[in-house]
Amino acid sequence: MSKAAVAEAFSRWQAANPHPVTELEYETPFQLLVAVVLSAQATDKGVNLATRRLFPAAPTPEAMATLGEAGIAEYIKTIGLFRNKAKNVAMLCRQLLERHAGEVPRSREALEALPGVGRKTANVVLNAIWREPVMAVDTHIFRVGNRMGLAAGKDVRAVEDALMRRIPKEYLVDAHHWLILHGRYVCTARSPRCSQCIVRDLCQSPDKTGADATPPLPDSAH
């Protein structure tokens, strides 16, 4: 896509959804951090169903640390990989209390040092809580970037870097949400809804009715 086409695509997404937000449910930065950790290889809907029970029982790092790994696992057992996620969340809570006075750190380095937190999770938190212009590339954004010709790349970091270069600065803060929503509800992996796409005329991919030519997503992006 040309620079003009990229700018036009984001202009249209902004007009259609001026104030996009994450679909994960949370009330505090800590709860968002936990929700994003739980969302790895799981749907936001599935995570929300679990955290609607978990967060009232353990709304803070102190309460969740007290709940412990086994207690957390009971609340999130409907989510994939729940045992490993419960272990990470329990350790994460202890580290928040020991190293950050129970507060979610604002730096990427400190976030990525927490158990279960990688670059994508750190970027989600930095963007959603502090409105930093960063790009958390998940399976949807990886697919959309490659399929549309918006930001081609063989791995997640390549797509992230390309998006950061190509998206006009005035759209960067909300770009992450627009791209995820587009990939989740319109430019889906199978049978994308091209007839409903508001940027169809800008897309560099032919209409998808069969095989998807997008390269396979590395495991680290799920």
Short mmCIF file of C-alpha atoms in Angstrom, two decimals:
data_model
loop_
_atom_site.label_atom_id
_atom_site.label_comp_id
_atom_site.label_asym_id
_atom_site.label_seq_id
_atom_site.Cartn_x
_atom_site.Cartn_y
_atom_site.Cartn_z
CA MET A 1 0.00 0.00 0.00
CA SER A 2 1.17 3.52 -0.75
CA LYS A 3 1.64 6.05 2.05
CA ALA A 4 -1.48 7.85 0.87
CA ALA A 5 -3.49 4.61 0.96
CA VAL A 6 -2.28 3.82 4.48
CA ALA A 7 -3.30 7.27 5.69
CA GLU A 8 -6.70 6.94 3.99
CA ALA A 9 -7.33 3.53 5.58
CA PHE A 10 -6.70 4.84 9.08
CA SER A 11 -8.75 7.96 8.38
CA ARG A 12 -11.72 5.74 7.53
CA TRP A 13 -11.23 3.48 10.57
CA GLN A 14 -11.05 6.55 12.78
CA ALA A 15 -14.23 8.01 11.30
CA ALA A 16 -16.07 4.71 11.84
CA ASN A 17 -14.77 4.23 15.41
CA PRO A 18 -13.29 7.43 16.87
CA HIS A 19 -12.54 6.03 20.34
CA PRO A 20 -11.63 2.34 20.10
CA VAL A 21 -10.89 0.40 23.29
CA THR A 22 -9.78 -3.10 24.19
CA GLU A 23 -12.53 -5.69 24.51
CA LEU A 24 -10.92 -7.09 27.65
CA GLU A 25 -12.82 -6.09 30.79
CA TYR A 26 -10.88 -4.45 33.62
CA GLU A 27 -11.07 -1.66 36.17
CA THR A 28 -7.41 -1.09 37.08
CA PRO A 29 -4.02 -1.32 35.35
CA PHE A 30 -3.31 -4.45 37.39
CA GLN A 31 -6.47 -6.13 36.18
CA LEU A 32 -5.69 -5.26 32.57
CA LEU A 33 -2.19 -6.71 32.96
CA VAL A 34 -3.60 -9.97 34.31
CA ALA A 35 -6.28 -10.11 31.61
CA VAL A 36 -3.72 -9.68 28.84
CA VAL A 37 -1.50 -12.40 30.33
CA LEU A 38 -4.52 -14.70 30.39
CA SER A 39 -5.45 -13.82 26.80
CA ALA A 40 -2.48 -15.61 25.22
CA GLN A 41 -3.92 -18.25 22.86
CA ALA A 42 -7.39 -17.47 24.21
CA THR A 43 -10.25 -15.23 23.13
CA ASP A 44 -11.11 -11.98 24.88
CA LYS A 45 -14.62 -13.35 25.39
CA GLY A 46 -13.28 -16.42 27.17
CA VAL A 47 -10.96 -14.32 29.33
CA ASN A 48 -13.78 -11.97 30.29
CA LEU A 49 -15.95 -14.88 31.40
CA ALA A 50 -13.18 -16.03 33.74
CA THR A 51 -12.15 -12.62 35.08
CA ARG A 52 -15.74 -11.68 35.89
CA ARG A 53 -15.35 -14.25 38.66
CA LEU A 54 -11.65 -13.83 39.39
CA PHE A 55 -11.42 -10.05 39.79
CA PRO A 56 -14.20 -9.65 42.36
CA ALA A 57 -12.52 -12.37 44.44
CA ALA A 58 -9.01 -10.97 43.99
CA PRO A 59 -9.05 -7.38 42.67
CA THR A 60 -5.51 -6.43 43.77
CA PRO A 61 -2.01 -7.96 43.63
CA GLU A 62 -2.20 -8.56 47.38
CA ALA A 63 -5.51 -10.41 47.16
CA MET A 64 -4.43 -12.45 44.17
CA ALA A 65 -1.11 -13.37 45.75
CA THR A 66 -3.06 -14.56 48.78
CA LEU A 67 -5.33 -16.60 46.54
CA GLY A 68 -2.23 -18.39 45.26
CA GLU A 69 -1.55 -20.46 42.18
CA ALA A 70 -4.10 -23.17 42.99
CA GLY A 71 -6.77 -20.64 43.87
CA ILE A 72 -6.21 -18.66 40.67
CA ALA A 73 -6.33 -21.86 38.61
CA GLU A 74 -9.80 -22.64 39.92
CA TYR A 75 -11.13 -19.36 38.54
CA ILE A 76 -9.43 -19.60 35.14
CA LYS A 77 -9.67 -23.32 34.36
CA THR A 78 -11.96 -22.60 31.39
CA ILE A 79 -9.04 -20.84 29.65
CA GLY A 80 -6.43 -22.69 27.64
CA LEU A 81 -3.08 -23.32 29.36
CA PHE A 82 -4.71 -22.29 32.65
CA ARG A 83 -2.23 -24.08 34.92
CA ASN A 84 0.80 -22.34 33.48
CA LYS A 85 -1.06 -19.02 33.39
CA ALA A 86 -2.08 -19.39 37.04
CA LYS A 87 1.55 -19.99 37.94
CA ASN A 88 2.68 -16.91 36.01
CA VAL A 89 -0.02 -14.68 37.49
CA ALA A 90 0.81 -15.78 41.04
CA MET A 91 4.52 -15.06 40.46
CA LEU A 92 3.68 -11.78 38.72
CA CYS A 93 1.70 -10.62 41.76
CA ARG A 94 4.55 -11.42 44.11
CA GLN A 95 7.00 -9.51 41.95
CA LEU A 96 4.70 -6.50 41.72
CA LEU A 97 4.53 -6.42 45.51
CA GLU A 98 8.24 -7.03 46.07
CA ARG A 99 9.69 -4.81 43.34
CA HIS A 100 7.04 -2.23 42.44
CA ALA A 101 5.05 -1.59 45.64
CA GLY A 102 2.07 -3.34 44.08
CA GLU A 103 1.89 -0.94 41.12
CA VAL A 104 2.11 -1.85 37.44
CA PRO A 105 5.41 -0.43 36.13
CA ARG A 106 5.27 1.97 33.21
CA SER A 107 8.50 0.96 31.46
CA ARG A 108 8.62 -1.77 28.82
CA GLU A 109 11.76 -3.24 30.38
CA ALA A 110 10.13 -3.60 33.81
CA LEU A 111 6.95 -5.03 32.34
CA GLU A 112 8.80 -7.61 30.26
CA ALA A 113 10.70 -8.71 33.37
CA LEU A 114 7.43 -9.91 34.92
CA PRO A 115 6.45 -13.60 34.59
CA GLY A 116 4.22 -14.28 31.60
CA VAL A 117 4.76 -10.82 30.11
CA GLY A 118 6.34 -10.54 26.69
CA ARG A 119 6.68 -7.65 24.27
CA LYS A 120 3.11 -7.92 22.98
CA THR A 121 1.60 -7.89 26.49
CA ALA A 122 3.81 -4.98 27.53
CA ASN A 123 2.74 -3.02 24.45
CA VAL A 124 -0.96 -3.62 25.16
CA VAL A 125 -0.58 -2.29 28.71
CA LEU A 126 1.53 0.71 27.66
CA ASN A 127 -1.01 1.60 24.99
CA ALA A 128 -4.26 0.99 26.86
CA ILE A 129 -3.24 2.48 30.20
CA TRP A 130 -0.78 5.23 29.30
CA ARG A 131 -1.77 5.84 25.67
CA GLU A 132 1.74 5.28 24.42
CA PRO A 133 2.01 4.98 20.61
CA VAL A 134 3.15 1.37 20.50
CA MET A 135 1.98 -1.60 18.45
CA ALA A 136 1.07 -4.96 19.98
CA VAL A 137 1.10 -7.39 17.05
CA ASP A 138 -1.15 -10.39 17.58
CA THR A 139 -2.47 -12.97 15.12
CA HIS A 140 -5.04 -10.51 13.72
CA ILE A 141 -2.61 -7.65 13.14
CA PHE A 142 -0.01 -9.98 11.67
CA ARG A 143 -2.57 -11.28 9.18
CA VAL A 144 -4.01 -7.86 8.28
CA GLY A 145 -0.58 -6.29 7.85
CA ASN A 146 0.52 -8.97 5.42
CA ARG A 147 -2.76 -9.53 3.61
CA MET A 148 -3.56 -5.88 2.93
CA GLY A 149 -0.02 -4.92 1.99
CA LEU A 150 -0.08 -2.53 4.92
CA ALA A 151 3.08 -3.88 6.56
CA ALA A 152 4.51 -7.09 5.23
CA GLY A 153 6.80 -9.20 7.39
CA LYS A 154 7.77 -12.81 8.01
CA ASP A 155 7.66 -12.47 11.78
CA VAL A 156 5.85 -10.45 14.41
CA ARG A 157 8.65 -7.97 15.08
CA ALA A 158 9.09 -7.23 11.38
CA VAL A 159 5.38 -6.40 11.07
CA GLU A 160 5.50 -4.30 14.25
CA ASP A 161 8.48 -2.28 13.01
CA ALA A 162 6.91 -1.80 9.58
CA LEU A 163 3.65 -0.58 11.08
CA MET A 164 5.45 1.87 13.34
CA ARG A 165 7.22 3.30 10.28
CA ARG A 166 4.22 3.41 7.97
CA ILE A 167 1.29 4.54 10.13
CA PRO A 168 0.96 8.34 10.31
CA LYS A 169 1.73 9.65 13.81
CA GLU A 170 -1.75 11.08 14.33
CA TYR A 171 -3.22 7.56 14.16
CA LEU A 172 -0.59 5.59 16.07
CA VAL A 173 -2.15 5.69 19.54
CA ASP A 174 -5.36 3.98 18.41
CA ALA A 175 -3.98 2.02 15.44
CA HIS A 176 -3.51 -1.15 17.50
CA HIS A 177 -7.24 -1.32 18.30
CA TRP A 178 -8.44 -0.51 14.79
CA LEU A 179 -6.27 -3.22 13.28
CA ILE A 180 -7.30 -5.86 15.83
CA LEU A 181 -10.99 -5.11 15.37
CA HIS A 182 -10.62 -5.15 11.60
CA GLY A 183 -8.90 -8.52 11.74
CA ARG A 184 -11.29 -9.95 14.29
CA TYR A 185 -14.57 -8.97 12.65
CA VAL A 186 -13.93 -8.13 8.98
CA CYS A 187 -10.59 -9.36 7.64
CA THR A 188 -10.95 -12.76 9.28
CA ALA A 189 -8.56 -15.64 8.68
CA ARG A 190 -11.10 -17.70 6.77
CA SER A 191 -13.81 -16.22 4.57
CA PRO A 192 -13.02 -12.54 5.19
CA ARG A 193 -16.00 -10.24 4.84
CA CYS A 194 -14.66 -8.24 1.93
CA SER A 195 -18.12 -6.99 0.95
CA GLN A 196 -18.37 -5.29 4.37
CA CYS A 197 -14.85 -3.84 4.34
CA ILE A 198 -14.63 -0.04 4.36
CA VAL A 199 -11.04 -0.14 3.05
CA ARG A 200 -11.61 -2.76 0.35
CA ASP A 201 -10.61 -0.44 -2.49
CA LEU A 202 -7.26 0.22 -0.78
CA CYS A 203 -6.37 -3.42 -0.05
CA GLN A 204 -3.53 -4.95 -2.05
CA SER A 205 -4.91 -8.48 -1.79
CA PRO A 206 -7.52 -9.91 -4.15
CA ASP A 207 -10.86 -10.91 -2.63
CA LYS A 208 -10.41 -13.95 -0.42
CA THR A 209 -12.73 -16.80 -1.21
CA GLY A 210 -10.42 -19.76 -0.71
CA ALA A 211 -6.85 -20.28 0.38
CA ASP A 212 -5.20 -17.59 2.46
CA ALA A 213 -1.82 -16.53 1.14
CA THR A 214 -0.77 -14.93 4.43
CA PRO A 215 2.40 -16.54 5.83
CA PRO A 216 1.90 -18.76 8.90
CA LEU A 217 2.04 -16.92 12.21
CA PRO A 218 4.98 -17.69 14.51
CA ASP A 219 3.94 -19.27 17.81
CA SER A 220 5.21 -16.25 19.76
CA ALA A 221 2.47 -14.04 18.34
CA HIS A 222 -0.50 -16.06 19.57
#
